Amino acid sequence: MTEYLCLSDLLDSDLSSYEYFCSLPENIKQKIEMEDARSFSEMQAIARQEKQKGFLF
């Protein structure tokens, strides 16, 4: 797993991460930005957690 310096670095350097990020709902993007995900797997984990929270309420 490649870890980048920050979310911007990840999105600039990894096309798959950029495309995945762009496909997400705005509220999940904001959470990923706040958490400053540094890898694709970290970004996926944050998105998964946020989606699960949405199903609980």
Coordinates of C-alpha atoms in Angstrom, one line a residue:
M1 CA 0.0 0.0 0.0
T2 CA 1.4 3.3 -1.0
E3 CA 1.0 6.2 1.4
Y4 CA 1.2 9.7 0.2
L5 CA 2.0 12.9 2.1
C6 CA -1.6 14.2 2.1
L7 CA -5.0 13.7 0.4
S8 CA -4.1 16.2 -2.4
D9 CA -0.9 14.3 -3.1
L10 CA -2.8 11.1 -3.3
L11 CA -5.4 12.5 -5.6
D12 CA -2.8 14.1 -7.9
S13 CA -0.7 11.0 -8.1
D14 CA -3.1 8.1 -8.3
L15 CA -5.8 8.2 -11.0
S16 CA -7.8 5.3 -9.4
S17 CA -8.0 7.2 -6.1
Y18 CA -9.0 10.4 -7.9
E19 CA -11.8 8.7 -9.8
Y20 CA -13.1 6.9 -6.7
F21 CA -13.0 10.2 -4.7
C22 CA -15.0 12.0 -7.5
S23 CA -17.6 9.3 -7.5
L24 CA -18.5 9.7 -3.8
P25 CA -21.3 11.8 -2.3
E26 CA -20.3 15.2 -1.1
N27 CA -20.7 14.4 2.6
I28 CA -18.3 11.5 2.3
K29 CA -15.8 13.6 0.3
Q30 CA -15.8 16.2 3.1
K31 CA -15.2 13.5 5.7
I32 CA -12.2 12.1 3.7
E33 CA -10.9 15.7 3.4
M34 CA -11.2 16.2 7.2
E35 CA -9.4 12.9 7.9
D36 CA -6.8 13.8 5.2
A37 CA -6.6 10.2 3.9
R38 CA -3.2 9.3 2.6
S39 CA -3.9 6.0 0.8
F40 CA -6.6 4.5 -1.3
S41 CA -7.4 1.9 1.3
E42 CA -7.7 4.5 4.0
M43 CA -10.1 6.5 1.8
Q44 CA -12.2 3.4 1.2
A45 CA -12.3 2.6 4.9
I46 CA -13.6 6.2 5.7
A47 CA -16.2 5.9 3.0
R48 CA -17.3 2.5 4.2
Q49 CA -17.7 3.8 7.8
E50 CA -19.6 6.8 6.7
K51 CA -22.0 4.8 4.5
Q52 CA -22.6 2.4 7.4
K53 CA -23.4 5.3 9.7
G54 CA -26.0 6.4 7.1
F55 CA -27.8 3.1 7.2
L56 CA -28.1 3.2 11.0
F57 CA -30.3 6.3 11.1

